[in-house]
Amino acid sequence: MKEQEAVVIAEGIRKSFGAVEVLKGIDLTAHAHDVISILGSSGSGKSTFLRCLNALEVPSAGRIHVHGEEVLFKDGRPADRKAVERLRQRLGMVFQQFNLWTHRSVIENVMEGPIHVLGKGKKEAREQAEHILNRVGLSERMDMYPSALSGGQQQRVAIARALAMEPDAILFDEPTSALDPELVGEVLKVMNELASEGRTMIIVTHEMAFARDVSTDVIFLHQGEIAERGAPEKMFSNPDTEVFANFISDFN
Amino acid sequence: MFDLFAYGDAGWGDELLAGLGITLQLALLALPLGLLLGFAFSTLSLANSGSLRLVARLYTTTMRGLPEILTLFVIYNGVGVLLNLVMKSIGADPVEFSPMLAGVIALGMVFGAFAAEVLRGAFQSLDPGQTEAAQAIGMTPMQIFTRVKVPQVWRFALPGLGNLWINLLKDTALVSVIALDDLMRMTKVAAGFTKLPFNFYLAACLIYWILCLISEAGLAKMERHANRGVRRAGS
Amino acid sequence: MNPIELLIQYWPNYLEGLWVTVQLAGVGAILAAFLAPMLAIVRLNGHPVFSIPVRIYVSFIRGTPMLAQLFLIYYGSGQFRPFLQEWGLWSFFREPYNCAMLTFVISSTAYQIEILRGGLMGVPAGEVEAAKAVGMSPVSLYRRVIFPHAYRIAWPALGNEVILLIKASALASVVTIFDLLGETRLIFSKTFDLSAYLWAALLYLALTAVLVWGWRRAEILLSPQFFKSGRT
């Protein structure tokens, strides 16, 4: 692998909760423009792994490298806390439950990071936020509070909030799982657009069609280990392992 | 009758007003101290360390279980005694411990203990996702505290803290017992001088009542503001 | 003098003071408990001519310091001495103990009205309708259905109110009553020993701890079936 092109490198990520080892040493490299889907049944550790990438879940051991920023984890602690904060600035995150700040309006949610983390001016941040919200189709709702929006709209605001940080890669943690079925489409559409723009994305999802049609790589986690990985066309048409074949049998 | 409360030499209006000034000063000084203590002890009560939690629990249980007037006496006499021991040991003349300071400290400590409980509940009812979203964009712990946790905690805690503020206003009357010239004590002076205690104590009660009613109205307004963006059940 | 010596010398005074505190708060709370239910009904369902005065009374008491209320009654009554003497009431108002007790009853009644109001509003409308449907008279409706339920809801808050009253009863010492704090102040003025306050603090804490424990016991004993079925 050519390290200089890689945007995110995770090496030997381990995570234990007490005596239970949920992640047993996972490697992942995302190059620029990669769209990596992480699949797996519940309990496979896929969400935990994604949350380890920006240290919301602190890995028990491993190394994470994002665009020149490297953090080592040992004994369940990062070697450098400030580096963790810088790493998080480089990675956007979209949560299953949106997690918009309820005490701030839509546009304030998007402006918060650029102003208070990146130190941008208010005017510049507002113009940028307006632009991004326009792109995700929410220019009419900028001054509303999140509680007045539908789940799909909230998730699009959350995506806008992540984009406003101009991240090197965006992590999606089951972004459509909390949505009513009829609202899933509007969120997937935005994600699709981001993918075709060439954004680097790492996505934990249950949307098989999305994983197959949009991603460049698929990783299948099983019991805390990578059971199978590869190009989606190949994996979905001709799985190597029985576990993955079983996993997609319901879908095909 | 109204001459009694006239302003100037003829009536007691100016004296009562001066007392009211002291009362408000006392409450407004004890409030920030109490909020500070409340935040400190609520943070301790949610700490990982068991001994820190015990310290917080001892403080809040004790201060909430003691009569406020007892706390006031302990602070006033206790700190006074200690202060004079120190003055004696350095060979200085004994000093009077200011009743104002004693009042601010005692009322602030009481407020802090109750506020710690209110704030603890509020911190516990925070959605962890709100903090995670802030972590995920790389905020520092301090930024997360001031920009996400405090505004949200504020909303949960405001009704409880509002009640405590009203209790604080009323508790200021206790300092009249340690000879601070607050509204209550000026009332006592006027009542004794004019031999019309009922009129003056009733007037004092009405003033406290009005203060509380104004506070309630103000708090209701603050709650509406803090709850902007919150969808109520059924709306 | 070390704290133990002080206690050995003065424990009878502490006990006497404690007993006065228990009397003031206990009798005050019980008398208020007789007055509050009726007034709570008036506050909630009464004709405005009656309910508005109750509202004003509750708001006034909750909006004024108890010390001011105590002074209003104790010192204020002196202003009407001839009138009170004429009616044979002066012997009552002359005694600080009576004035303190009266203050505590008036104050606690107001707080209990407010607590019971919350309890009454929490009684499910369906239960009331069911009782009406079987033809219960209004009196037995309140006695047998509404109040038992309202008191279950209000019980913990009423416990808090009794604790507040115990603490507030310390104000009695300001009008020369030798309750626990009154005795303590006397001991302190003799000894200038801060541990005088230490023992008072411990006794107050012990008193509230006993009350909290007893209140929870009573909650369980009074309504076992309610507790087994679990509270929501």
XYZ file of C-alpha atoms in Angstrom:
719
model
C 0.000 0.000 0.000
C 1.208 3.490 -0.789
C 0.948 5.225 2.555
C 1.091 8.764 1.171
C -2.210 8.304 -0.641
C -3.965 6.781 2.306
C -6.368 9.083 4.159
C -7.158 6.826 7.084
C -5.038 3.959 8.302
C -6.078 1.854 11.257
C -3.770 -0.897 12.420
C -4.309 -3.662 14.928
C -7.370 -2.085 16.500
C -8.369 -4.038 19.579
C -11.151 -3.287 22.000
C -12.187 -5.136 25.131
C -15.083 -4.444 27.450
C -13.958 -6.083 30.657
C -13.039 -9.657 29.809
C -14.890 -9.621 26.485
C -12.763 -8.832 23.451
C -15.079 -7.205 20.917
C -12.430 -6.313 18.339
C -9.549 -8.694 17.814
C -7.062 -6.634 15.880
C -8.544 -4.990 12.800
C -6.715 -3.232 9.983
C -8.279 -0.818 7.559
C -6.886 1.592 5.024
C -9.021 4.133 3.228
C -7.487 5.932 0.283
C -8.777 9.172 -1.123
C -12.187 8.704 -2.820
C -12.737 5.292 -1.229
C -16.236 4.459 -0.051
C -15.893 1.580 2.352
C -18.955 -0.204 3.660
C -18.583 -2.176 6.864
C -21.129 -4.940 7.134
C -21.835 -7.471 9.852
C -24.597 -8.817 12.016
C -25.362 -7.144 15.325
C -22.651 -7.915 17.845
C -20.025 -8.294 15.130
C -18.265 -5.184 16.456
C -18.804 -3.047 13.334
C -20.134 0.031 15.145
C -17.511 -0.306 17.852
C -14.823 -0.402 15.184
C -16.151 2.710 13.458
C -16.319 4.535 16.799
C -12.734 3.483 17.468
C -11.585 5.275 14.316
C -12.251 8.678 15.921
C -11.668 7.389 19.444
C -15.221 7.923 20.663
C -14.624 4.382 21.771
C -11.033 4.378 22.954
C -9.277 1.340 21.462
C -7.533 -0.935 23.935
C -4.629 -1.157 21.517
C -3.754 -0.099 18.004
C -2.641 2.776 15.821
C -4.726 5.273 13.927
C -3.285 7.547 11.284
C -5.332 10.273 9.667
C -3.700 12.636 7.221
C -0.442 13.153 9.036
C -1.912 12.824 12.492
C -1.039 9.615 14.240
C -2.323 8.320 17.560
C -1.117 5.207 19.327
C -3.370 3.417 21.778
C -2.005 1.306 24.563
C -3.673 -0.047 27.711
C -6.946 1.581 26.682
C -5.463 5.095 26.564
C -4.378 7.380 23.773
C -0.707 8.352 23.861
C -1.656 11.970 23.182
C -5.049 13.476 24.004
C -4.528 16.608 21.966
C -3.707 14.462 18.952
C -7.060 12.711 19.445
C -8.824 16.071 19.232
C -6.922 16.954 16.037
C -7.692 13.549 14.593
C -11.374 14.032 15.290
C -11.296 17.383 13.490
C -10.074 15.550 10.414
C -12.841 12.921 10.546
C -16.515 13.788 10.195
C -19.016 11.645 12.032
C -22.683 10.995 11.342
C -24.541 9.176 14.093
C -27.411 6.742 14.012
C -29.419 8.995 16.354
C -28.313 12.219 14.553
C -27.212 13.798 17.867
C -27.911 17.321 16.727
C -27.483 19.791 19.564
C -31.014 20.417 20.698
C -30.226 23.851 22.126
C -28.982 25.221 18.821
C -30.811 25.979 15.589
C -30.058 24.080 12.394
C -27.549 26.616 11.112
C -25.954 27.017 14.529
C -25.399 23.273 14.612
C -23.507 23.536 11.340
C -21.547 26.668 12.341
C -20.522 25.452 15.778
C -17.507 23.401 14.727
C -16.034 25.793 12.146
C -16.236 28.697 14.607
C -15.240 27.082 17.871
C -12.966 24.278 16.735
C -11.465 25.554 13.506
C -11.508 29.192 14.634
C -13.253 30.594 11.567
C -14.980 33.960 11.592
C -18.703 34.056 12.145
C -19.506 35.541 8.768
C -17.420 33.063 6.850
C -18.879 30.172 8.849
C -22.413 31.356 8.192
C -21.883 31.671 4.452
C -20.337 28.235 4.339
C -23.150 26.749 6.449
C -25.794 28.316 4.211
C -24.069 26.884 1.187
C -23.872 23.375 2.621
C -27.439 23.392 3.930
C -28.561 24.493 0.512
C -26.780 21.512 -0.976
C -28.500 19.022 1.341
C -31.815 20.704 0.529
C -32.469 22.397 3.868
C -32.034 26.067 3.093
C -35.631 26.659 4.175
C -35.082 25.215 7.646
C -31.915 26.961 8.751
C -33.380 28.834 11.685
C -35.514 26.009 13.009
C -34.551 23.902 15.964
C -33.788 20.226 15.369
C -36.872 19.077 17.259
C -39.062 20.660 14.572
C -37.507 18.537 11.809
C -38.231 15.018 10.616
C -35.650 12.303 11.203
C -34.495 12.422 7.595
C -34.075 16.194 7.743
C -32.190 15.938 11.033
C -29.824 13.401 9.539
C -29.179 15.664 6.555
C -28.351 18.485 8.976
C -25.988 16.100 10.746
C -24.295 15.372 7.420
C -24.038 19.114 6.770
C -22.500 19.552 10.214
C -19.885 16.935 9.360
C -19.177 18.519 5.944
C -18.706 21.961 7.459
C -15.557 20.701 9.163
C -14.095 19.980 5.711
C -13.031 16.550 6.873
C -10.621 14.209 5.110
C -13.101 11.398 5.553
C -16.598 10.994 6.951
C -17.668 8.149 9.201
C -21.308 7.058 9.061
C -22.645 4.938 11.919
C -25.806 3.249 10.612
C -27.089 6.617 9.357
C -30.483 5.308 8.231
C -31.267 2.772 10.963
C -33.235 5.181 13.147
C -35.323 6.490 10.270
C -38.823 5.607 9.192
C -38.625 3.627 5.926
C -40.030 6.439 3.810
C -37.285 8.817 5.033
C -34.343 6.525 4.271
C -34.200 7.496 0.615
C -33.535 11.212 1.104
C -30.521 10.455 3.309
C -29.115 7.786 0.974
C -29.497 10.220 -1.907
C -27.293 12.780 -0.158
C -24.732 10.083 0.669
C -24.786 8.944 -2.930
C -24.005 12.461 -4.098
C -21.124 12.708 -1.652
C -19.732 9.424 -2.943
C -19.919 10.520 -6.561
C -18.142 13.779 -5.629
C -15.248 11.622 -4.540
C -15.558 12.034 -0.776
C -13.778 9.469 1.336
C -16.436 7.668 3.349
C -16.494 4.809 5.811
C -19.990 3.531 6.414
C -21.476 1.046 8.830
C -24.793 0.118 7.298
C -27.570 -2.397 6.875
C -28.478 -1.018 3.449
C -27.198 -3.849 1.273
C -28.141 -2.274 -2.022
C -26.241 0.860 -1.070
C -23.193 -1.171 -0.007
C -23.237 -3.148 -3.239
C -23.910 -0.295 -5.650
C -22.119 2.677 -4.133
C -19.104 1.419 -2.203
C -15.678 0.785 -3.626
C -14.792 -1.740 -0.928
C -16.721 -3.901 1.478
C -15.516 -5.224 4.794
C -17.465 -7.962 6.508
C -16.915 -8.254 10.260
C -17.736 -11.418 12.120
C -17.124 -11.922 15.840
C -14.663 -9.065 16.058
C -12.576 -10.071 13.073
C -12.604 -9.338 9.374
C -14.149 -12.430 7.821
C -14.107 -11.187 4.248
C -13.150 -8.065 2.355
C -13.018 -7.047 -1.259
C -14.774 -5.343 -4.109
C -18.566 -5.342 -3.745
C -19.325 -6.825 -7.171
C -17.152 -9.811 -6.427
C -18.259 -10.303 -2.823
C -21.967 -10.052 -3.508
C -21.932 -12.316 -6.563
C -19.366 -14.804 -5.393
C -18.703 -14.751 -1.637
C -15.597 -16.552 -0.390
C -16.856 -17.455 3.045
C -19.912 -19.272 4.241
C -20.673 -16.673 6.927
C -20.854 -13.880 4.391
C -22.848 -16.031 1.986
C -25.331 -16.658 4.798
C -25.340 -13.002 5.736
C -26.330 -11.860 2.249
C -28.620 -14.797 1.533
C -31.580 -12.916 2.977
C -30.785 -9.981 0.750
C -30.163 -11.733 -2.562
C -50.633 55.326 58.056
C -48.776 56.104 54.831
C -46.670 58.688 56.653
C -45.044 55.765 58.398
C -43.524 54.584 55.148
C -42.691 58.034 53.817
C -39.245 58.714 52.469
C -36.925 60.892 54.529
C -36.916 61.867 58.202
C -40.651 61.696 58.650
C -41.126 58.043 57.788
C -39.306 54.773 57.575
C -39.444 54.350 53.815
C -35.786 55.152 53.249
C -34.636 52.901 56.091
C -36.640 49.986 54.754
C -35.355 50.659 51.273
C -31.777 50.612 52.550
C -32.540 47.315 54.256
C -33.984 45.961 51.042
C -30.765 46.982 49.325
C -28.745 44.919 51.808
C -31.121 41.987 51.372
C -30.742 42.036 47.591
C -26.996 42.531 47.823
C -26.752 39.523 50.110
C -28.845 37.333 47.824
C -27.039 38.449 44.671
C -23.632 37.760 46.242
C -24.646 34.391 47.663
C -26.093 33.294 44.305
C -22.839 33.088 42.304
C -21.053 31.474 45.245
C -23.877 28.962 45.554
C -23.902 28.205 41.826
C -20.150 27.734 41.879
C -20.377 25.342 44.822
C -23.332 23.629 43.189
C -21.407 22.990 39.967
C -18.336 21.895 41.913
C -20.178 19.431 44.146
C -22.389 18.105 41.356
C -19.231 17.405 39.366
C -17.712 15.665 42.390
C -20.868 13.633 42.926
C -20.527 12.298 39.376
C -16.785 11.650 39.636
C -15.310 8.225 39.008
C -13.567 8.193 42.352
C -15.688 6.797 45.168
C -14.063 8.994 47.788
C -14.830 12.158 45.817
C -18.437 11.048 45.527
C -18.506 10.461 49.276
C -17.196 13.963 49.943
C -19.928 15.420 47.736
C -22.566 13.299 49.382
C -21.468 14.210 52.899
C -21.538 17.881 52.030
C -24.945 17.877 50.370
C -26.585 15.635 52.973
C -25.243 17.656 55.883
C -25.994 21.079 54.496
C -29.468 20.091 53.373
C -30.270 18.424 56.692
C -29.243 21.302 58.967
C -31.452 24.271 59.776
C -30.170 27.196 57.701
C -30.030 29.359 60.795
C -27.756 26.820 62.508
C -25.400 26.914 59.514
C -25.408 30.682 59.746
C -24.506 30.622 63.458
C -21.748 28.080 62.894
C -20.210 30.171 60.103
C -20.625 33.451 61.958
C -19.358 32.275 65.327
C -17.039 29.583 64.030
C -15.178 31.646 61.482
C -15.200 34.519 63.951
C -13.553 32.379 66.631
C -11.005 30.978 64.181
C -10.252 34.427 62.820
C -9.573 35.772 66.269
C -7.366 32.804 67.111
C -5.319 33.675 64.047
C -5.250 37.375 64.934
C -4.170 36.524 68.471
C -1.400 34.233 67.272
C 0.060 36.972 65.088
C -0.376 39.459 67.902
C -3.023 41.589 66.223
C -6.148 43.023 67.782
C -9.288 40.901 67.636
C -11.508 41.786 64.699
C -15.224 41.531 64.118
C -16.110 38.985 61.440
C -18.404 40.812 59.068
C -22.014 39.582 59.329
C -22.386 40.324 55.617
C -19.554 37.983 54.749
C -20.872 35.350 57.133
C -24.299 35.651 55.548
C -22.954 35.369 51.996
C -20.857 32.331 52.885
C -23.579 30.538 54.856
C -26.370 31.184 52.359
C -24.047 30.371 49.471
C -23.095 27.082 51.084
C -26.737 26.123 51.654
C -27.682 27.112 48.106
C -24.691 25.180 46.808
C -25.746 21.968 48.522
C -29.279 22.058 47.126
C -28.046 23.252 43.726
C -25.581 20.359 43.583
C -28.502 17.938 43.803
C -30.487 19.789 41.150
C -27.480 19.952 38.829
C -26.538 16.324 39.405
C -29.976 15.276 38.228
C -29.664 17.579 35.242
C -26.226 16.262 34.267
C -27.520 12.718 34.539
C -30.432 13.435 32.250
C -28.155 14.714 29.481
C -28.207 12.609 26.331
C -24.677 11.189 25.891
C -25.113 11.588 22.113
C -24.956 15.358 22.554
C -21.504 15.069 24.075
C -20.375 12.515 21.511
C -21.314 14.809 18.662
C -19.136 17.492 20.237
C -16.261 15.065 20.750
C -16.590 13.923 17.169
C -15.813 17.380 15.795
C -12.775 17.620 18.045
C -13.967 19.930 20.814
C -11.825 20.059 23.934
C -13.375 18.790 27.190
C -13.632 22.403 28.365
C -15.471 23.443 25.190
C -17.798 20.486 25.523
C -18.576 21.527 29.091
C -19.243 25.190 28.361
C -20.791 24.965 24.888
C -22.850 21.791 25.080
C -23.267 20.505 28.622
C -23.901 23.736 30.500
C -26.532 25.156 28.104
C -28.395 21.868 28.179
C -28.010 21.314 31.909
C -29.208 24.857 32.398
C -32.483 23.966 30.736
C -33.056 20.916 32.908
C -31.934 22.659 36.076
C -33.628 26.023 35.685
C -36.941 25.212 37.426
C -35.108 23.674 40.390
C -32.595 26.502 40.614
C -35.452 28.995 40.388
C -37.043 27.503 43.487
C -33.694 27.675 45.247
C -33.345 31.348 44.344
C -36.715 32.073 45.939
C -35.681 30.130 49.042
C -32.439 32.105 49.071
C -34.331 35.403 48.970
C -36.397 34.284 51.950
C -33.425 32.862 53.837
C -31.695 36.249 53.719
C -34.090 37.282 56.492
C -32.107 35.041 58.845
C -29.082 37.339 58.787
C -31.079 39.919 60.745
C -30.420 37.605 63.696
C -26.674 38.205 63.427
C -27.202 41.962 63.326
C -26.921 42.673 59.626
C -29.071 45.658 58.682
C -31.151 43.896 56.064
C -34.836 44.465 55.371
C -35.895 42.253 58.281
C -33.737 44.032 60.817
C -34.654 47.504 59.640
C -38.269 46.422 59.987
C -37.582 45.319 63.532
C -35.991 48.670 64.338
C -38.926 50.557 62.839
C -41.436 48.308 64.595
C -39.759 48.856 67.949
C -39.463 52.595 67.470
C -43.011 53.247 66.325
C -44.657 50.615 68.513
C -46.514 49.479 65.402
C -44.984 46.040 64.844
C -47.937 44.618 62.940
C -47.884 47.360 60.301
C -44.181 47.061 59.740
C -43.893 43.289 59.734
C -46.838 43.117 57.374
C -45.099 45.638 55.128
C -41.920 43.544 55.214
C -43.893 40.419 54.347
C -45.472 42.208 51.405
C -42.075 43.354 50.149
C -40.672 39.812 50.313
C -43.824 38.525 48.643
C -43.485 41.013 45.786
C -39.822 40.059 45.355
C -40.844 36.410 45.078
C -43.648 37.136 42.633
C -41.291 39.177 40.452
C -38.752 36.360 40.617
C -41.361 33.805 39.625
C -42.406 35.866 36.627
C -38.790 36.378 35.602
C -38.018 32.690 35.984
C -41.025 31.709 33.901
C -39.684 33.963 31.160
C -36.199 32.468 31.435
C -37.654 28.964 31.242
C -39.520 29.822 28.075
C -36.299 31.146 26.592
C -34.241 28.139 27.704
C -36.815 25.759 26.289
C -36.795 27.221 22.807
C -36.223 24.405 20.406
C -37.807 21.847 22.693
C -40.906 20.183 21.457
C -43.355 19.616 24.245
C -45.380 16.463 24.498
C -48.696 17.025 22.801
C -47.726 20.137 20.915
C -13.228 21.636 76.965
C -13.256 18.836 74.435
C -16.469 17.906 72.645
C -17.057 14.806 74.786
C -16.771 16.722 78.050
C -19.174 19.304 76.713
C -21.655 16.598 75.862
C -21.297 14.931 79.254
C -21.976 18.200 80.988
C -24.821 19.428 78.817
C -26.612 16.370 77.460
C -29.750 16.944 79.536
C -30.072 20.412 77.987
C -29.708 18.976 74.513
C -32.367 16.367 75.219
C -34.784 18.960 76.552
C -34.197 21.134 73.503
C -34.617 18.173 71.188
C -37.939 17.351 72.825
C -39.208 20.912 72.309
C -38.125 20.761 68.642
C -39.927 17.449 68.150
C -43.062 18.890 69.756
C -43.053 22.063 67.702
C -42.468 20.350 64.385
C -44.534 17.255 65.146
C -47.626 18.944 66.556
C -47.342 21.688 63.946
C -47.257 19.184 61.084
C -50.129 17.127 62.506
C -52.398 20.116 63.079
C -51.612 21.306 59.552
C -52.437 17.839 58.259
C -55.972 18.241 59.652
C -56.476 21.593 57.961
C -54.831 21.010 54.601
C -57.095 18.395 52.928
C -60.260 20.470 53.147
C -58.473 23.579 51.932
C -56.835 21.649 49.109
C -60.268 20.618 47.845
C -61.428 24.226 48.066
C -58.304 25.386 46.251
C -58.916 22.892 43.469
C -62.675 22.645 43.124
C -64.132 25.432 45.238
C -66.106 28.436 44.066
C -63.719 31.291 43.218
C -65.003 33.221 46.237
C -63.330 30.562 48.374
C -60.593 29.234 46.128
C -59.012 32.608 45.360
C -58.420 33.472 49.049
C -56.844 30.043 49.511
C -54.589 30.678 46.532
C -53.563 34.057 47.902
C -52.923 32.534 51.331
C -50.719 29.799 49.851
C -48.837 32.257 47.640
C -48.304 34.676 50.532
C -46.935 32.007 52.863
C -44.681 30.543 50.192
C -43.479 33.993 49.191
C -42.488 35.288 52.633
C -39.741 34.243 55.056
C -41.057 32.204 57.951
C -39.107 34.443 60.301
C -41.160 37.397 59.061
C -44.357 35.414 59.585
C -43.265 34.517 63.100
C -42.465 38.137 63.949
C -45.728 39.275 62.397
C -47.654 36.998 64.735
C -45.498 37.253 67.850
C -44.601 40.936 67.846
C -47.477 42.068 65.636
C -50.081 40.693 68.023
C -48.785 43.092 70.655
C -50.196 45.960 68.649
C -53.696 44.580 69.247
C -53.205 43.770 72.900
C -56.308 45.564 74.271
C -58.477 43.957 71.647
C -56.993 40.504 72.243
C -57.331 40.906 75.996
C -60.965 41.764 75.576
C -61.524 38.533 73.686
C -59.464 36.532 76.142
C -56.854 35.692 73.493
C -53.963 37.641 74.922
C -52.858 34.797 77.180
C -52.389 32.761 74.006
C -50.432 35.357 72.008
C -48.327 36.360 75.005
C -46.564 33.012 74.915
C -43.790 32.722 72.325
C -44.334 28.969 72.233
C -47.943 29.421 71.105
C -46.992 31.998 68.516
C -44.275 29.757 67.104
C -46.656 26.804 66.969
C -49.321 28.930 65.273
C -46.770 30.112 62.708
C -45.671 26.568 61.949
C -49.266 25.385 61.554
C -50.187 28.269 59.256
C -47.043 27.793 57.199
C -47.111 24.016 56.987
C -50.808 24.069 56.065
C -50.020 26.221 53.048
C -47.231 23.931 51.864
C -49.343 20.824 52.469
C -52.238 22.321 50.479
C -49.892 22.771 47.556
C -48.545 19.219 47.861
C -52.020 17.701 48.186
C -53.223 19.718 45.222
C -50.588 17.950 43.153
C -51.680 14.618 44.610
C -55.343 15.274 43.919
C -54.603 16.233 40.334
C -52.706 12.979 39.939
C -55.712 10.793 40.745
C -56.796 9.102 37.511
C -60.139 10.442 36.303
C -61.258 6.904 35.518
C -61.114 5.879 39.184
C -63.280 8.803 40.155
C -65.805 8.012 37.435
C -65.900 4.373 38.451
C -66.693 5.390 42.032
C -69.395 7.765 40.865
C -70.809 5.029 38.654
C -71.375 2.761 41.648
C -73.272 5.615 43.302
C -70.788 6.763 45.953
C -71.682 9.923 47.833
C -69.240 12.821 47.412
C -67.983 12.350 50.971
C -67.203 8.677 50.599
C -65.826 9.376 47.136
C -63.190 11.613 48.710
C -62.681 9.402 51.771
C -62.520 6.058 50.053
C -61.150 6.758 46.592
C -59.642 10.173 45.985
C -57.706 10.920 49.173
C -56.197 7.456 49.640
C -54.801 7.750 46.146
C -53.783 11.402 46.461
C -51.910 10.716 49.709
C -50.001 7.862 48.113
C -48.851 10.219 45.385
C -48.114 13.024 47.848
C -46.474 10.922 50.566
C -42.807 11.477 49.669
C -43.346 15.228 49.197
C -45.159 15.394 52.541
C -42.120 13.750 54.129
C -39.915 16.468 52.683
C -42.284 19.061 54.079
C -41.992 17.603 57.596
C -38.196 17.726 57.299
C -38.410 21.357 56.207
C -40.609 22.046 59.215
C -38.116 20.427 61.590
C -35.428 22.688 60.173
C -37.686 25.742 60.235
C -38.630 25.078 63.858
C -35.119 26.240 64.764
C -36.437 29.769 64.176
C -38.303 29.402 67.465
C -35.024 30.025 69.247
C -35.117 33.585 67.921
C -38.225 34.330 70.012
C -36.624 32.997 73.223
C -37.865 29.415 72.968
C -35.420 26.801 74.192
C -35.750 24.302 71.413
C -32.680 22.377 70.282
C -31.081 25.445 68.715
C -32.153 27.649 71.642
C -30.443 25.342 74.141
C -27.421 25.179 71.866
C -27.096 28.941 71.692
C -27.323 29.055 75.478
C -24.579 26.445 75.806
C -22.427 28.311 73.294
C -22.870 31.599 75.124
C -21.653 29.913 78.321
C -18.735 28.008 76.831
C -17.789 29.770 73.562
C -17.042 26.238 72.421
C -17.883 25.516 68.796
C -18.524 21.866 69.540
C -21.781 23.057 71.096
C -22.962 23.512 67.504
C -21.414 20.234 66.421
C -23.686 18.244 68.737
C -26.727 20.247 67.682
C -25.896 19.568 64.035
C -25.573 15.850 64.699
C -28.887 15.788 66.576
C -30.688 17.593 63.748
C -29.186 15.214 61.200
C -30.123 12.215 63.351
C -33.669 13.530 63.727
C -34.131 13.936 59.976
C -32.485 10.570 59.312
C -34.943 8.874 61.691
C -37.805 10.680 60.019
C -36.686 9.688 56.522
C -36.399 6.068 57.638
C -39.753 6.071 59.432
C -41.464 7.777 56.514
C -40.277 5.076 54.114
C -41.362 2.330 56.545
C -44.785 3.927 56.805
C -45.016 4.165 53.042
C -44.491 0.420 52.789
C -46.646 -0.542 55.766
C -49.555 1.668 54.789
C -49.914 0.278 51.317
C -48.285 -3.110 50.884
C -50.332 -4.141 47.881
C -49.517 -0.838 46.234
C -45.837 -1.501 46.632
C -45.865 -5.075 45.487
C -47.646 -4.112 42.329
C -44.909 -1.561 41.727
C -45.215 2.139 41.312
C -45.033 3.846 38.010
